[in-house]
């Protein structure tokens, strides 16, 4: 089987380096909030051209904590795309706010900026664009709407680490950017991990405090920022100033990420080369190849086509040991877990129109030319 993504091949290439660093962490006896996390936060912020990065336990928590740090909760509405992984809407719901869905652009599959304006009410506090499949959303238009209505922009960049939009890294453009280091993401650790990036000191301090029970010195600083006071308090880590959560990046995961971050640009470049090879051949067939936003350089977390007879083609590829997949078969507004929001079929015409035709092909840096040629041949055979 040619897998949809291949983590073991990547591990073979850098396993020695990882084992050495992980051993050092194990021997150090320091497993939480130590020097590896500090190093990663520093390097990840610099990589993204941002002032601050805060390591957290996963990408979902990165979204939850960013929303909390923006003071978003019960009674607030947050506009997001109807086409994403469930966690985007789940995070908005879990802080007590109401996800309000906007339709998507049928070519980039990202939130349609033109559909945002009509969804804004007096309760709207933020927009959460998702750079779906690693393809940056039209941030220029999104930021325009946001600034007109004084809304926060929290980027769900979980699929877009390293992608560029007008020369800036995805996630560094809005008020805060959220990342997941789930193993299969472009920058993945060996377990769960995540991060928030921001240029805003207030957001950084509050997010850092919330990620660790709102305690200690950071908790006190966050408390003073939120209340506008200048409490001296105790720097004791068992003095807690905010109700946050326990969501930290582990030292072991940070040590692994420190190694992998050095390879990220090369890996993303290899993904792009393979995506463009797919494009160059498949453009002559009856499929819709992925479209990039002008001025953007996607990370190609997932390579997705649109084709007629999607389900037949999917079955045939799988029969030929090619792990093609469907990301994602159900738009967020029609997910059972969100039925209380009251959406129905037909509410997001564009998303509903294109989703049944989407199919994703194996794409990862280590995919060999031989494997890719086999995928292309099989696909072409099913198309003709
Ligand atoms: C992976 C992902 C998340 C969630 O990240 P976890 O680390 O799995 O919690 C959120 N949004 C998008 C778009 C994702 O792809």
Coordinates of C-alpha atoms and ligand atoms in Angstrom, one line a residue:
X1 CA 0.0 0.0 0.0
X2 CA 1.2 3.5 -0.8
X3 CA 0.1 5.3 2.4
X4 CA -1.6 8.7 2.4
X5 CA 1.4 9.9 4.5
X6 CA 4.5 8.0 5.7
X7 CA 5.9 8.8 9.1
X8 CA 8.2 5.8 9.5
X9 CA 10.3 6.6 6.5
X10 CA 10.8 10.1 7.8
X11 CA 11.8 8.7 11.2
X12 CA 14.4 6.4 9.6
X13 CA 16.1 9.4 8.1
X14 CA 16.4 11.3 11.4
X15 CA 15.8 8.6 14.0
X16 CA 19.4 8.7 15.3
X17 CA 19.3 12.4 16.0
X18 CA 15.9 12.1 17.7
X19 CA 16.9 9.2 19.9
X20 CA 20.0 11.1 21.1
X21 CA 17.9 14.2 22.1
X22 CA 15.1 12.2 23.7
X23 CA 17.6 10.3 25.8
X24 CA 19.1 13.5 27.0
X25 CA 15.6 14.7 28.1
X26 CA 14.9 11.4 29.8
X27 CA 18.3 11.5 31.7
X28 CA 17.8 15.2 32.7
X29 CA 14.8 14.4 34.8
X30 CA 13.1 17.7 33.6
X31 CA 10.0 16.7 31.6
X32 CA 7.7 19.7 31.8
X33 CA 8.4 23.4 30.9
X34 CA 12.2 23.0 30.7
X35 CA 14.8 24.3 28.3
X36 CA 13.7 22.3 25.3
X37 CA 10.3 24.0 25.4
X38 CA 11.9 27.4 25.8
X39 CA 14.2 26.7 22.9
X40 CA 11.4 25.6 20.7
X41 CA 9.2 28.6 21.6
X42 CA 12.1 30.9 20.7
X43 CA 13.0 29.1 17.4
X44 CA 9.3 28.7 16.3
X45 CA 8.6 32.3 16.9
X46 CA 11.6 33.3 14.9
X47 CA 10.8 30.9 12.1
X48 CA 7.3 32.5 11.8
X49 CA 8.7 36.0 12.1
X50 CA 6.6 36.5 15.2
X51 CA 7.6 37.9 18.6
X52 CA 6.0 35.1 20.7
X53 CA 5.3 31.4 20.5
X54 CA 3.6 29.4 23.3
X55 CA 3.8 25.6 23.3
X56 CA 0.6 23.9 24.2
X57 CA -0.7 20.3 24.3
X58 CA -2.3 20.1 20.9
X59 CA -3.8 22.2 18.1
X60 CA -7.3 22.1 19.5
X61 CA -6.1 23.6 22.8
X62 CA -4.1 26.2 20.8
X63 CA -7.5 27.4 19.4
X64 CA -9.3 27.2 22.7
X65 CA -6.6 29.1 24.6
X66 CA -6.3 31.8 21.8
X67 CA -10.1 32.3 22.0
X68 CA -10.0 32.5 25.8
X69 CA -7.0 34.9 25.7
X70 CA -9.1 37.2 23.4
X71 CA -11.8 37.1 26.1
X72 CA -14.2 35.2 23.9
X73 CA -16.8 33.0 25.7
X74 CA -20.5 32.7 26.5
X75 CA -22.8 34.9 24.4
X76 CA -20.2 35.6 21.8
X77 CA -20.3 34.5 18.1
X78 CA -17.2 33.5 16.1
X79 CA -17.4 33.2 12.3
X80 CA -15.5 30.4 10.7
X81 CA -15.5 28.2 7.6
X82 CA -17.9 25.4 7.0
X83 CA -15.2 23.3 5.6
X84 CA -12.5 22.1 8.2
X85 CA -11.6 19.4 10.6
X86 CA -14.1 19.3 13.4
X87 CA -11.7 20.7 16.0
X88 CA -12.1 24.3 14.6
X89 CA -15.8 24.5 15.5
X90 CA -15.3 22.3 18.6
X91 CA -12.8 24.8 20.0
X92 CA -15.2 27.7 19.5
X93 CA -18.0 25.7 21.2
X94 CA -15.9 24.6 24.0
X95 CA -15.2 28.1 25.2
X96 CA -19.0 28.7 25.3
X97 CA -19.2 30.8 22.1
X98 CA -21.3 30.0 19.1
X99 CA -19.7 29.0 15.8
X100 CA -21.2 30.8 12.9
X101 CA -20.4 29.3 9.6
X102 CA -19.5 31.0 6.3
X103 CA -19.5 29.3 2.9
X104 CA -16.3 28.5 1.0
X105 CA -14.6 29.5 -2.2
X106 CA -15.1 26.5 -4.6
X107 CA -11.6 26.6 -5.9
X108 CA -9.4 27.2 -2.9
X109 CA -11.9 25.5 -0.4
X110 CA -11.1 28.3 2.1
X111 CA -13.6 30.6 3.7
X112 CA -15.2 32.9 1.2
X113 CA -14.4 36.4 2.5
X114 CA -17.5 37.7 0.7
X115 CA -19.7 35.5 2.8
X116 CA -18.4 36.9 6.1
X117 CA -20.0 40.3 6.1
X118 CA -23.5 39.0 6.1
X119 CA -22.8 36.8 9.1
X120 CA -21.6 39.6 11.4
X121 CA -23.9 40.6 14.3
X122 CA -23.5 42.7 17.4
X123 CA -22.4 39.5 19.1
X124 CA -19.6 38.7 16.7
X125 CA -16.1 38.8 18.3
X126 CA -13.8 37.0 16.0
X127 CA -13.1 35.3 12.7
X128 CA -11.3 32.0 12.6
X129 CA -10.1 31.4 9.0
X130 CA -8.6 27.9 8.4
X131 CA -5.8 27.5 5.9
X132 CA -7.3 24.3 4.6
X133 CA -4.9 21.7 3.2
X134 CA -2.1 24.1 3.9
X135 CA -3.4 26.6 1.3
X136 CA -3.5 30.1 2.9
X137 CA -6.9 31.8 3.0
X138 CA -7.3 35.2 1.5
X139 CA -6.1 37.1 4.6
X140 CA -6.1 40.5 2.9
X141 CA -9.8 40.4 2.5
X142 CA -10.4 38.8 5.9
X143 CA -8.3 41.3 7.7
X144 CA -10.2 44.1 5.9
X145 CA -13.6 42.9 7.1
X146 CA -12.2 42.3 10.6
X147 CA -10.7 45.7 11.0
X148 CA -13.9 47.4 9.8
X149 CA -15.9 45.6 12.5
X150 CA -13.2 45.4 15.1
X151 CA -13.0 41.6 15.2
X152 CA -10.1 39.4 16.3
X153 CA -8.6 37.2 13.7
X154 CA -7.4 33.8 15.0
X155 CA -5.8 31.7 12.2
X156 CA -6.2 28.0 12.3
X157 CA -2.9 27.3 10.7
X158 CA -2.8 23.6 11.9
X159 CA -2.4 22.4 8.3
X160 CA -0.3 25.3 7.1
X161 CA 3.0 25.4 9.1
X162 CA 5.6 27.0 6.9
X163 CA 3.2 28.2 4.2
X164 CA 3.6 31.8 3.0
X165 CA 1.0 34.5 2.2
X166 CA 2.4 37.7 0.7
X167 CA 5.8 36.9 2.2
X168 CA 4.4 36.2 5.7
X169 CA 4.1 32.8 7.4
X170 CA 0.6 31.4 7.7
X171 CA -0.4 32.0 11.3
X172 CA 1.6 35.2 11.7
X173 CA -0.9 37.4 9.9
X174 CA -3.9 37.7 12.3
X175 CA -3.9 38.5 16.0
X176 CA -2.9 34.9 16.8
X177 CA -2.1 31.8 14.9
X178 CA -2.7 28.2 16.0
X179 CA -0.7 25.1 15.1
X180 CA -0.9 21.4 15.7
X181 CA 2.1 19.1 15.8
X182 CA -0.1 15.9 15.6
X183 CA 2.3 13.3 14.0
X184 CA 0.8 13.5 10.5
X185 CA 1.0 17.3 10.2
X186 CA 3.8 18.9 8.2
X187 CA 5.7 19.5 11.4
X188 CA 4.7 16.6 13.6
X189 CA 5.9 15.3 16.9
X190 CA 5.7 11.8 18.3
X191 CA 2.4 12.3 20.1
X192 CA 0.3 15.4 20.6
X193 CA 1.6 18.9 20.6
X194 CA 0.6 22.4 19.5
X195 CA 1.6 26.1 19.6
X196 CA 0.2 29.6 19.5
X197 CA 2.1 32.4 17.8
X198 CA 1.4 36.1 18.2
X199 CA 3.1 39.6 18.0
X200 CA 0.9 40.9 20.8
X201 CA 2.5 40.8 24.2
X202 CA -0.8 40.8 26.1
X203 CA -2.1 37.8 24.1
X204 CA 1.2 36.0 24.6
X205 CA 1.2 36.5 28.4
X206 CA -2.4 35.6 28.9
X207 CA -2.2 32.5 26.7
X208 CA 1.0 31.3 28.5
X209 CA -0.7 31.8 31.8
X210 CA -3.9 30.0 30.7
X211 CA -2.0 27.0 29.5
X212 CA -0.7 26.3 33.0
X213 CA -3.5 27.0 35.4
X214 CA -3.1 30.7 35.5
X215 CA -0.5 30.4 38.1
X216 CA 2.9 31.8 39.1
X217 CA 4.5 34.9 37.8
X218 CA 3.0 34.6 34.3
X219 CA -0.4 34.2 35.9
X220 CA 0.1 37.4 37.9
X221 CA 1.2 39.3 34.9
X222 CA -1.8 38.1 33.0
X223 CA -4.1 39.0 35.9
X224 CA -2.8 42.5 36.0
X225 CA -3.2 42.9 32.2
X226 CA -6.8 41.7 32.3
X227 CA -7.9 43.7 35.3
X228 CA -5.7 46.7 34.7
X229 CA -4.4 46.5 38.2
X230 CA -0.9 46.3 39.5
X231 CA -1.1 43.6 42.1
X232 CA 2.3 42.6 43.5
X233 CA 1.1 39.2 44.6
X234 CA 3.3 36.3 45.3
X235 CA 5.5 34.8 42.6
X236 CA 4.7 31.3 44.1
X237 CA 3.7 28.9 41.4
X238 CA 0.8 27.8 43.7
X239 CA -0.7 31.2 43.6
X240 CA -3.3 31.0 40.8
X241 CA -4.7 34.1 39.2
X242 CA -6.8 32.9 36.4
X243 CA -8.9 29.8 35.6
X244 CA -7.0 28.3 32.7
X245 CA -6.3 24.7 31.9
X246 CA -3.4 22.2 31.8
X247 CA -2.2 22.3 28.3
X248 CA 1.6 22.2 28.0
X249 CA 4.0 21.0 25.3
X250 CA 6.1 18.2 26.8
X251 CA 9.9 18.5 26.9
X252 CA 10.3 15.3 24.9
X253 CA 8.0 16.5 22.1
X254 CA 9.8 19.9 22.1
X255 CA 13.1 18.2 21.8
X256 CA 11.8 16.3 18.7
X257 CA 10.3 19.5 17.3
X258 CA 13.6 21.3 17.7
X259 CA 15.2 18.8 15.4
X260 CA 12.4 18.6 12.9
X261 CA 12.0 22.4 12.6
X262 CA 15.3 22.5 10.8
X263 CA 14.0 20.2 8.1
X264 CA 10.6 21.8 7.7
X265 CA 11.4 24.1 4.7
X266 CA 13.0 21.3 2.8
X267 CA 10.1 18.9 3.5
X268 CA 7.6 21.5 2.5
X269 CA 9.6 22.2 -0.7
X270 CA 9.5 18.5 -1.5
X271 CA 5.7 18.4 -1.0
X272 CA 5.3 21.4 -3.3
X273 CA 7.5 19.7 -6.0
X274 CA 5.4 16.6 -5.9
X275 CA 2.1 18.6 -5.8
X276 CA 3.2 20.4 -9.0
X277 CA 4.2 17.2 -10.6
X278 CA 0.6 15.9 -10.0
X279 CA -0.7 19.2 -11.3
X280 CA 1.4 19.2 -14.5
X281 CA 0.1 15.8 -15.6
X282 CA -3.4 15.8 -14.2
X283 CA -4.3 19.3 -15.6
X284 CA -4.9 17.6 -19.0
X285 CA -7.5 15.3 -17.6
X286 CA -11.1 15.8 -16.4
X287 CA -10.2 16.8 -12.8
X288 CA -9.9 20.1 -11.0
X289 CA -6.4 20.5 -9.6
X290 CA -5.8 22.6 -6.5
X291 CA -5.8 26.4 -6.9
X292 CA -3.5 28.7 -5.0
X293 CA -4.4 32.1 -3.7
X294 CA -2.3 34.8 -5.5
X295 CA 0.8 35.6 -3.5
X296 CA 0.7 32.4 -1.5
X297 CA 3.0 29.4 -1.2
X298 CA 1.0 26.6 0.3
X299 CA 2.5 23.8 2.5
X300 CA 0.5 21.1 0.7
X301 CA -0.5 19.3 3.9
X302 CA -3.0 17.4 1.8
X303 CA -3.3 17.2 -2.0
X304 CA -6.9 17.3 -3.1
X305 CA -8.5 17.1 -6.5
X306 CA -12.1 17.3 -7.6
X307 CA -13.4 14.6 -10.0
X308 CA -16.6 13.1 -11.2
X309 CA -17.3 9.5 -10.1
X310 CA -15.2 10.2 -7.0
X311 CA -16.4 7.2 -5.1
X312 CA -15.7 4.8 -7.9
X313 CA -12.2 6.2 -8.4
X314 CA -11.6 6.1 -4.6
X315 CA -12.5 2.4 -4.5
X316 CA -10.4 1.6 -7.6
X317 CA -7.3 3.4 -6.2
X318 CA -7.7 1.6 -2.9
X319 CA -8.1 -1.7 -4.7
X320 CA -4.7 -1.0 -6.3
X321 CA -3.1 -0.4 -2.9
X322 CA -3.1 3.4 -3.1
X323 CA -4.4 5.0 0.2
X324 CA -6.4 7.8 -1.4
X325 CA -8.8 9.4 1.1
X326 CA -11.7 11.9 1.5
X327 CA -11.0 15.0 3.6
X328 CA -13.7 15.9 4.7
X329 CA -16.9 14.2 3.8
X330 CA -19.2 16.3 6.0
X331 CA -19.1 20.1 6.2
X332 CA -19.1 21.4 9.7
X333 CA -22.6 22.8 9.6
X334 CA -24.0 19.4 8.9
X335 CA -22.0 17.5 11.6
X336 CA -24.3 15.7 14.1
X337 CA -22.3 17.1 17.0
X338 CA -23.3 20.6 16.0
X339 CA -26.9 20.0 15.1
X340 CA -28.0 22.2 18.0
X341 CA -26.8 25.1 16.0
X342 CA -29.8 24.6 13.7
X343 CA -28.1 24.5 10.3
X344 CA -29.7 22.4 7.5
X345 CA -28.7 21.0 4.1
X346 CA -28.5 23.9 1.6
X347 CA -27.2 26.4 4.0
X348 CA -23.7 26.4 2.5
X349 CA -24.3 25.9 -1.2
X350 CA -20.7 26.0 -2.4
X351 CA -19.3 23.7 0.3
X352 CA -22.0 21.2 -0.3
X353 CA -21.6 21.4 -4.0
X354 CA -17.8 20.6 -4.1
X355 CA -17.4 18.2 -1.2
X356 CA -18.8 15.1 -3.0
X357 CA -16.2 15.4 -5.7
X358 CA -13.1 15.8 -3.5
X359 CA -10.4 13.1 -3.3
X360 CA -7.0 13.4 -1.7
X361 CA -3.9 11.5 -3.0
X362 CA -0.8 10.4 -1.1
X363 CA 1.6 13.3 -0.7
X364 CA 4.5 13.5 1.7
X365 CA 8.2 14.5 1.3
X366 CA 9.5 10.9 1.1
X367 CA 7.0 9.8 -1.7
X368 CA 9.3 8.4 -4.4
X369 CA 9.1 9.2 -8.1
X370 CA 8.2 5.6 -8.7
X371 CA 5.4 5.6 -6.3
X372 CA 4.0 8.9 -7.5
X373 CA 4.1 7.6 -11.1
X374 CA 2.2 4.6 -10.1
X375 CA -0.5 6.8 -8.4
X376 CA -0.7 9.0 -11.5
X377 CA -1.0 6.0 -13.9
X378 CA -3.7 4.3 -11.8
X379 CA -5.6 7.6 -11.5
X380 CA -5.4 8.3 -15.3
X381 CA -6.6 4.8 -16.1
X382 CA -9.7 5.2 -13.9
X383 CA -10.4 8.6 -15.5
X384 CA -10.3 7.4 -19.1
Ligands
LIG1 C1 -5.2 19.0 13.1 C2 -6.1 20.1 13.1 C3 -6.6 20.7 14.3 C4 -6.5 20.1 15.6 O1 -5.2 19.8 16.0 P1 -5.0 18.7 17.2 O2 -3.5 18.8 17.5 O3 -5.3 17.3 16.6 O4 -5.8 19.0 18.3 C5 -7.4 21.8 14.2 N1 -7.7 22.4 13.0 C6 -7.2 21.8 11.9 C7 -7.6 22.5 10.6 C8 -6.5 20.7 11.9 O5 -6.1 20.2 10.7

